[in-house]
Coordinates of C-alpha atoms in Angstrom, one line a residue:
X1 CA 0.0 0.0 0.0
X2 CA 3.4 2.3 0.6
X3 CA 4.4 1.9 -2.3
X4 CA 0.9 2.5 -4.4
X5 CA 0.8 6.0 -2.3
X6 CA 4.2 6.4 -3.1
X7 CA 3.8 6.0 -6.8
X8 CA 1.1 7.6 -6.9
X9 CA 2.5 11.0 -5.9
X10 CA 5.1 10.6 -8.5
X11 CA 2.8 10.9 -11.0
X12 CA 0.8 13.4 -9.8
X13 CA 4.3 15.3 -9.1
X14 CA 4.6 14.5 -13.3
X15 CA 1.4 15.6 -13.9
X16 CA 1.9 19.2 -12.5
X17 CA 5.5 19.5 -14.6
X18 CA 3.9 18.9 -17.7
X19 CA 1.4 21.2 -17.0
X20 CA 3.6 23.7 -16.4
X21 CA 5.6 22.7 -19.1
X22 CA 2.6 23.1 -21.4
X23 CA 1.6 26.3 -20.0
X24 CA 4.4 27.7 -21.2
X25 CA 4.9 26.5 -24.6
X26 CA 1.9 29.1 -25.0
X27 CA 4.8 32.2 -24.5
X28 CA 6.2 33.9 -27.1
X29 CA 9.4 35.8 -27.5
X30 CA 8.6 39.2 -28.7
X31 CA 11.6 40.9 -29.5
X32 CA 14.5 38.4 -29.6
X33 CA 18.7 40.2 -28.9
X34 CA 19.9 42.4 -31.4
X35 CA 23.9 42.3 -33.0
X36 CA 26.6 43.2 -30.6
X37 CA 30.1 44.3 -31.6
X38 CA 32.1 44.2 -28.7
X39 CA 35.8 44.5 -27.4
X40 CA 38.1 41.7 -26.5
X41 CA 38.3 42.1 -22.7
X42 CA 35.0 43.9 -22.4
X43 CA 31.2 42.7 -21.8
X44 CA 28.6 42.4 -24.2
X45 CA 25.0 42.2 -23.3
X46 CA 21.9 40.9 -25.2
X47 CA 18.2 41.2 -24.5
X48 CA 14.9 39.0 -25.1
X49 CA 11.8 40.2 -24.5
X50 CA 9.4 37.6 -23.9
X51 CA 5.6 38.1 -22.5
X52 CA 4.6 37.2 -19.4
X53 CA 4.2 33.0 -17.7
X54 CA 7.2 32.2 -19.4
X55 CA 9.0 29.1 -17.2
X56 CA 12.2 28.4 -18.6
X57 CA 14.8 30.8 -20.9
X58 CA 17.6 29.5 -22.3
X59 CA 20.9 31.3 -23.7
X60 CA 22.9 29.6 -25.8
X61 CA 26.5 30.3 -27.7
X62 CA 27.2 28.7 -30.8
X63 CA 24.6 25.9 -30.1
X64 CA 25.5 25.6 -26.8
X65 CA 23.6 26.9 -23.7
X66 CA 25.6 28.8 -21.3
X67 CA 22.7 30.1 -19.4
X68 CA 19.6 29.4 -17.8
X69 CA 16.7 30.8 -16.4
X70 CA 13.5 30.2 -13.9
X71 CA 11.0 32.9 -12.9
X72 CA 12.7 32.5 -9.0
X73 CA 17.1 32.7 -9.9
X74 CA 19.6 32.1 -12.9
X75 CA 21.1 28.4 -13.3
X76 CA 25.0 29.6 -14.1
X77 CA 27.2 27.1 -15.0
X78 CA 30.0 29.6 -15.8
X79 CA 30.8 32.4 -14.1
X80 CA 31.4 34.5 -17.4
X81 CA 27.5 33.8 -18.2
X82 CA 25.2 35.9 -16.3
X83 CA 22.2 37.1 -16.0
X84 CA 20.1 40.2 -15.7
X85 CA 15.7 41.1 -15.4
X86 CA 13.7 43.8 -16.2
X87 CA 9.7 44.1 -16.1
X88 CA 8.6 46.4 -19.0
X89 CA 5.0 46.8 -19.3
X90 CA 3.5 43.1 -19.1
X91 CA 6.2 41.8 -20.5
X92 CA 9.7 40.4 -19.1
X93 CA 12.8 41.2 -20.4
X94 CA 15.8 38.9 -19.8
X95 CA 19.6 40.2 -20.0
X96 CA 22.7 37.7 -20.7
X97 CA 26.2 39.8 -20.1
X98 CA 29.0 37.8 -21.1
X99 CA 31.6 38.6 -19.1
X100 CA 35.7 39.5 -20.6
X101 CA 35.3 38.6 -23.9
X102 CA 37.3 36.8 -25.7
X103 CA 38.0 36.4 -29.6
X104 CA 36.8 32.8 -29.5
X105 CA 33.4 34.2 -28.2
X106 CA 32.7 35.2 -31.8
X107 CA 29.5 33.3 -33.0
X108 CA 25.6 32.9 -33.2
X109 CA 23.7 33.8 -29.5
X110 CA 20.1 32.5 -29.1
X111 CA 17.5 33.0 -26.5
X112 CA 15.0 30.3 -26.6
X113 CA 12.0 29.6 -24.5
X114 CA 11.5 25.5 -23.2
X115 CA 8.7 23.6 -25.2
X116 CA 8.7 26.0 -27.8
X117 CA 10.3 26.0 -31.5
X118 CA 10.7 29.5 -31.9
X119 CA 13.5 31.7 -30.6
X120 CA 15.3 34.7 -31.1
X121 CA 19.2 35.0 -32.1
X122 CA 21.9 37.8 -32.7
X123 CA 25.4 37.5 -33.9
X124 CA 28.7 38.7 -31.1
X125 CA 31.7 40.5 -33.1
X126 CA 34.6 40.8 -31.2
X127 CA 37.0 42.8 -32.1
X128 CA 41.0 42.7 -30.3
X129 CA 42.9 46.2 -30.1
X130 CA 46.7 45.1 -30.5
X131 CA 49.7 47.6 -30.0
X132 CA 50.5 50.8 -31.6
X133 CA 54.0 52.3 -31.5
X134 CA 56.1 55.0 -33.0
X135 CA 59.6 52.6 -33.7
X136 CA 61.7 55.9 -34.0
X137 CA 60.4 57.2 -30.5
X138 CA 61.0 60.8 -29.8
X139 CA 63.1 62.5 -32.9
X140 CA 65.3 65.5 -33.9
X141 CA 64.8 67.0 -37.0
X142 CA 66.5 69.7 -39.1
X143 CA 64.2 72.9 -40.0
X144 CA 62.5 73.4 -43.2
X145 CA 63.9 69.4 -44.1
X146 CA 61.8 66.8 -44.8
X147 CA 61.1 64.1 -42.9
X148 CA 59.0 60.9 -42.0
X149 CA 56.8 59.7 -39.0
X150 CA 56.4 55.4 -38.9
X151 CA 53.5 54.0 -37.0
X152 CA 52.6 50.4 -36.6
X153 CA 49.7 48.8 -35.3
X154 CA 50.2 45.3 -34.8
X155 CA 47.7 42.5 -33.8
X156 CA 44.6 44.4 -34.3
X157 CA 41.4 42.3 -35.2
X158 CA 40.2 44.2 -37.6
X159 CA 43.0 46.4 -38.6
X160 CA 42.1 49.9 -36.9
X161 CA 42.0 53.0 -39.1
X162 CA 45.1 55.1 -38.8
X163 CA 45.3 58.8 -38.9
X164 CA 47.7 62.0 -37.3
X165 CA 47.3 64.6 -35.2
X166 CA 49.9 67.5 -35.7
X167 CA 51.2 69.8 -33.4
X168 CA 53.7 71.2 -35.3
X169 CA 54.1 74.3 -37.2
X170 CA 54.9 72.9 -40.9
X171 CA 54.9 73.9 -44.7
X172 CA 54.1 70.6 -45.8
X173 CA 52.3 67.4 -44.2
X174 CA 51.0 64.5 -45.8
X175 CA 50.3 60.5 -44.9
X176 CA 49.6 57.1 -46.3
X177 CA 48.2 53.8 -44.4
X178 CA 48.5 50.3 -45.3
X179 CA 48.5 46.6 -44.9
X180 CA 51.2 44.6 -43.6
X181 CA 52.0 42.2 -46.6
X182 CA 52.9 39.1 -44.4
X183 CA 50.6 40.0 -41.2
X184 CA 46.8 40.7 -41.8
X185 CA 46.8 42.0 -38.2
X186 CA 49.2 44.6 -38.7
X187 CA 49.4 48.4 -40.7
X188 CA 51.7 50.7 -41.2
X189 CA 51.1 54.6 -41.7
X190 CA 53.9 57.1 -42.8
X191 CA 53.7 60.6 -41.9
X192 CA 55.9 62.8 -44.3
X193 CA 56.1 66.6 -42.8
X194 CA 58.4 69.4 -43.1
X195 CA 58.9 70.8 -39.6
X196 CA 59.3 74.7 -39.0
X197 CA 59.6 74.4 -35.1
X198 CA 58.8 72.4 -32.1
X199 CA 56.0 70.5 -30.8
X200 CA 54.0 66.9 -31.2
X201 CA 53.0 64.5 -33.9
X202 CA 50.2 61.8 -32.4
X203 CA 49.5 58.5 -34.6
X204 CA 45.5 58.0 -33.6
X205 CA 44.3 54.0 -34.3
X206 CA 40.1 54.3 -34.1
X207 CA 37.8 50.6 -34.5
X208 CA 35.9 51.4 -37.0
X209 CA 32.6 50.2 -35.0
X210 CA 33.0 50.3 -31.7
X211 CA 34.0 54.2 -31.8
X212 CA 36.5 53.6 -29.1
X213 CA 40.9 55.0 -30.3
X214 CA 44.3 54.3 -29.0
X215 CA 46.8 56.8 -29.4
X216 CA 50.3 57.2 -29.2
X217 CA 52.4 60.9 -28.9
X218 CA 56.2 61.5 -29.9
X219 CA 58.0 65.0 -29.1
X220 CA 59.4 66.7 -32.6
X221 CA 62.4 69.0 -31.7
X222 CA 63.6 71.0 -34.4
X223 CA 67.4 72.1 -34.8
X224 CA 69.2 74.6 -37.3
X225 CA 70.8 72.9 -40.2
X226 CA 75.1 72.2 -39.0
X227 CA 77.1 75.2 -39.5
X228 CA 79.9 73.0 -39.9
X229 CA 80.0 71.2 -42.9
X230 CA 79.1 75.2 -44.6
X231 CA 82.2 76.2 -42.6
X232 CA 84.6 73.3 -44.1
X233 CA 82.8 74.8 -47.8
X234 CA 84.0 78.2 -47.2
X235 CA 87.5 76.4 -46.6
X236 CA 88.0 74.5 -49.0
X237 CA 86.8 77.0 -51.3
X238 CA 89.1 79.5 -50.3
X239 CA 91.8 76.9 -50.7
X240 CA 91.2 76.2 -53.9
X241 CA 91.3 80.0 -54.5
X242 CA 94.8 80.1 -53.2
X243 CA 95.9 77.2 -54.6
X244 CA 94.7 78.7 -58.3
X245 CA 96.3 82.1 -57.2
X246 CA 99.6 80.4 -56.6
X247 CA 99.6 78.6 -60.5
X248 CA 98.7 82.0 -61.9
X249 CA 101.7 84.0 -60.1
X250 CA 104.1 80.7 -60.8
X251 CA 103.1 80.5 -64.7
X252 CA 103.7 84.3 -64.5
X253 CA 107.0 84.5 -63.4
X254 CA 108.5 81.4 -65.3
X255 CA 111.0 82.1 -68.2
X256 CA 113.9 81.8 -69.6
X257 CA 117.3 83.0 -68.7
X258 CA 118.4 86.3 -69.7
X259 CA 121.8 86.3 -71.4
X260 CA 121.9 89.9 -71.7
X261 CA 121.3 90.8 -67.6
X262 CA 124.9 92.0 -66.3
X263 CA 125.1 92.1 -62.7
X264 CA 125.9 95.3 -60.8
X265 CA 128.8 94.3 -58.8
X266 CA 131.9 96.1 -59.9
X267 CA 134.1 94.7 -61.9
X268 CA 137.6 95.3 -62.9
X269 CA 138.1 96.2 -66.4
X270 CA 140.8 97.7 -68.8
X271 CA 138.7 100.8 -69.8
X272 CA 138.5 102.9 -66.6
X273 CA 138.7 102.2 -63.1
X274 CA 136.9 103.7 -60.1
X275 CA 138.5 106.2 -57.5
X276 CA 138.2 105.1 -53.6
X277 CA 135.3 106.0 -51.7
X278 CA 134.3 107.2 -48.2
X279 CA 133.7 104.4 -46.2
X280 CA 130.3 106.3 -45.2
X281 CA 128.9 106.0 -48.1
X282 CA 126.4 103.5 -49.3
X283 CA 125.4 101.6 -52.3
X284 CA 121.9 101.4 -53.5
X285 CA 120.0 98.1 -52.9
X286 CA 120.6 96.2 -56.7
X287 CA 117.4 95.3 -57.9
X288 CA 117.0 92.4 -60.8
X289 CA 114.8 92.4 -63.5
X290 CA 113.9 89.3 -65.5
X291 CA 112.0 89.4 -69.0
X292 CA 108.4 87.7 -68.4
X293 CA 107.9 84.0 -70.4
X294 CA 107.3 84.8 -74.3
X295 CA 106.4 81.3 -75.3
X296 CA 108.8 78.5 -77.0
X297 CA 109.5 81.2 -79.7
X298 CA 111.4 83.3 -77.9
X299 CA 115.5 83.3 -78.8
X300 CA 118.2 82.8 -76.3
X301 CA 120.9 86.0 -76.4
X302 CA 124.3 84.5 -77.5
X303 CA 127.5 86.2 -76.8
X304 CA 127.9 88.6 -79.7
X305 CA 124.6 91.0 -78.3
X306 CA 126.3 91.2 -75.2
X307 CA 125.5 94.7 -73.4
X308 CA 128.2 97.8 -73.4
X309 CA 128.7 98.8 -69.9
X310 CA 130.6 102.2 -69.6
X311 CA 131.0 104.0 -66.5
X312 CA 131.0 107.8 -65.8
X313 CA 134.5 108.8 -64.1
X314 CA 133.9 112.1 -63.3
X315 CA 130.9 111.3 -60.7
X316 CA 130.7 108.3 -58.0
X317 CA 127.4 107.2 -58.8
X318 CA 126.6 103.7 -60.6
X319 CA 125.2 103.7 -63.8
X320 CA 122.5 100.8 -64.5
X321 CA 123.1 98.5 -66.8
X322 CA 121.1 98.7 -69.8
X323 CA 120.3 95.7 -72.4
X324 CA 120.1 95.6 -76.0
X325 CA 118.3 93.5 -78.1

């Protein structure tokens, strides 16, 4: 007789669950979750709306359910999975947040009620923000020169969209992004400037959808051009000056000998002879004057147009010598 009772209740226990399993087969979801784009490390959240003496709601990712729901508490099986309510009207409004996304996360989401073939579904995005750098770090740059700017971005999922912020003075700025042939993950922009003074140049990475940026900032300090390598100009152009001087004034006073020059040391000769003088007196400096170079055309004076020399007896002074040609 124990055991009758016993059995009995079971099936009156069985009874009441598929009751309530048929009374709510006669839900509906009304508005099922909507596309989410979210950011690896972040949360994303989705929303049902379902009207009201609903029993069971299921969340599933990719197929599998993560997540599920009685009108009293959340069944979580992972502590990434959980769960918000909201009354809105007389309807309900259930809210899955998945907790630090990941990249793996990526994938169909469906909110389902039990005992009933229809269900609502959404699609996650997850995007990852990788690094972005400035290899050169902070750089000096020569005035008025042109010069170039590299940012990467590396391991972005999808490749972010790369632009510059200057805070510079310049006469000319310009830039180009693009792909990393062997990485998919990874761009490169170029900034090419021409810097009149100091400041900032920032490399800005924005996600195209999720309207959220990284940025990096490098200082820009603008020097004169060297003086010194206009200083080593001015030398060896002035060298070279000299050294052309120098050939000028040695072709100049190159020639041949003069055959005709007599020197003016006295001599002792048969025609007259010189009287003594005063020890005090002095004896003009001698100067020498040599014919400039005429050229391979020019004759040599032999000994038969050798100058006269004569002297004047009657007064102490020297005579110069003259030449004839």
């Amino acid at each position: 007789m124990r055991d009758a009772g016993r059995c009995r209740g079971i099936l009156a226990a069985l009874v009441v669950l598929a009751g309530l399993a048929a009374c709510g087969s006669s839900n509906e979801i009304i508005e099922g979750p909507k596309n989410v784009t979210a950011l690896k490390g972040s949360e994303a959240r989705f929303n049902c709306t379902i009207s009201q003496g609903w029993k069971l709601i299921m969340w599933a990712l990719k197929g599998t359910v993560v997540l599920s729901i009685t009108p009293t508490e959340p069944i979580i099986t992972n502590d990434r999975f959980t769960a918000m309510s909201y009354e809105e009207g007389s309807n309900f409004i259930s809210e899955m947040i998945i907790h630090n996304v990941q990249l793996s996360d990526a994938g169909q989401i469906k909110c389902s009620l039990q005992n009933s073939d229809r269900d609502g579904s959404a699609f996650l995005s997850v995007q990852v923000m990788g690094r972005l750098f400035i290899p050169e770090g902070s750089l000096v740059v020569m005035e008025d020169k042109p010069c170039n700017v590299t940012c990467r971005a590396l391991g972005w999922t999808p490749l972010p969209r790369l632009s510059w912020e200057i805070g510079v003075p310049v006469s000319h700025s310009s830039y180009s992004s693009v792909r990393e042939p062997e990485d998919l993950q990874s761009a490169v922009s170029v900034l090419a400037l021409t810097p009149q003074g100091n400041g900032t140049v920032t490399c800005v990475a924005e996600m195209k959808r999720l309207h959220v940026h990284k940025s990096v900032t490098v200082n820009l300090t603008v020097v004169q051009p060297p003086l010194e390598s206009s200083y080593q100009s001015e030398i060896r152009k002035s060298a070279n000056m000299k050294t052309n001087k120098d050939t000028s004034g040695t072709k100049l006073k190159s020639g041949n000998e003069n055959y005709g020059y007599s020197s003016d040391e006295p001599r002792t000769t048969k025609t007259a002879s010189l009287p003594a003088r005063s020890s005090e007196s002095s004896v003009p400096e001698q100067r020498v004057s040599r014919q400039p170079y005429q050229g391979s055309d020019q004759h040599q004076l032999g000994p038969a147009s050798r100058p006269q020399v004569s002297f004047n007896v009657a007064s102490p002074k020297k005579v110069r010598n003259v030449t004839l040609v």
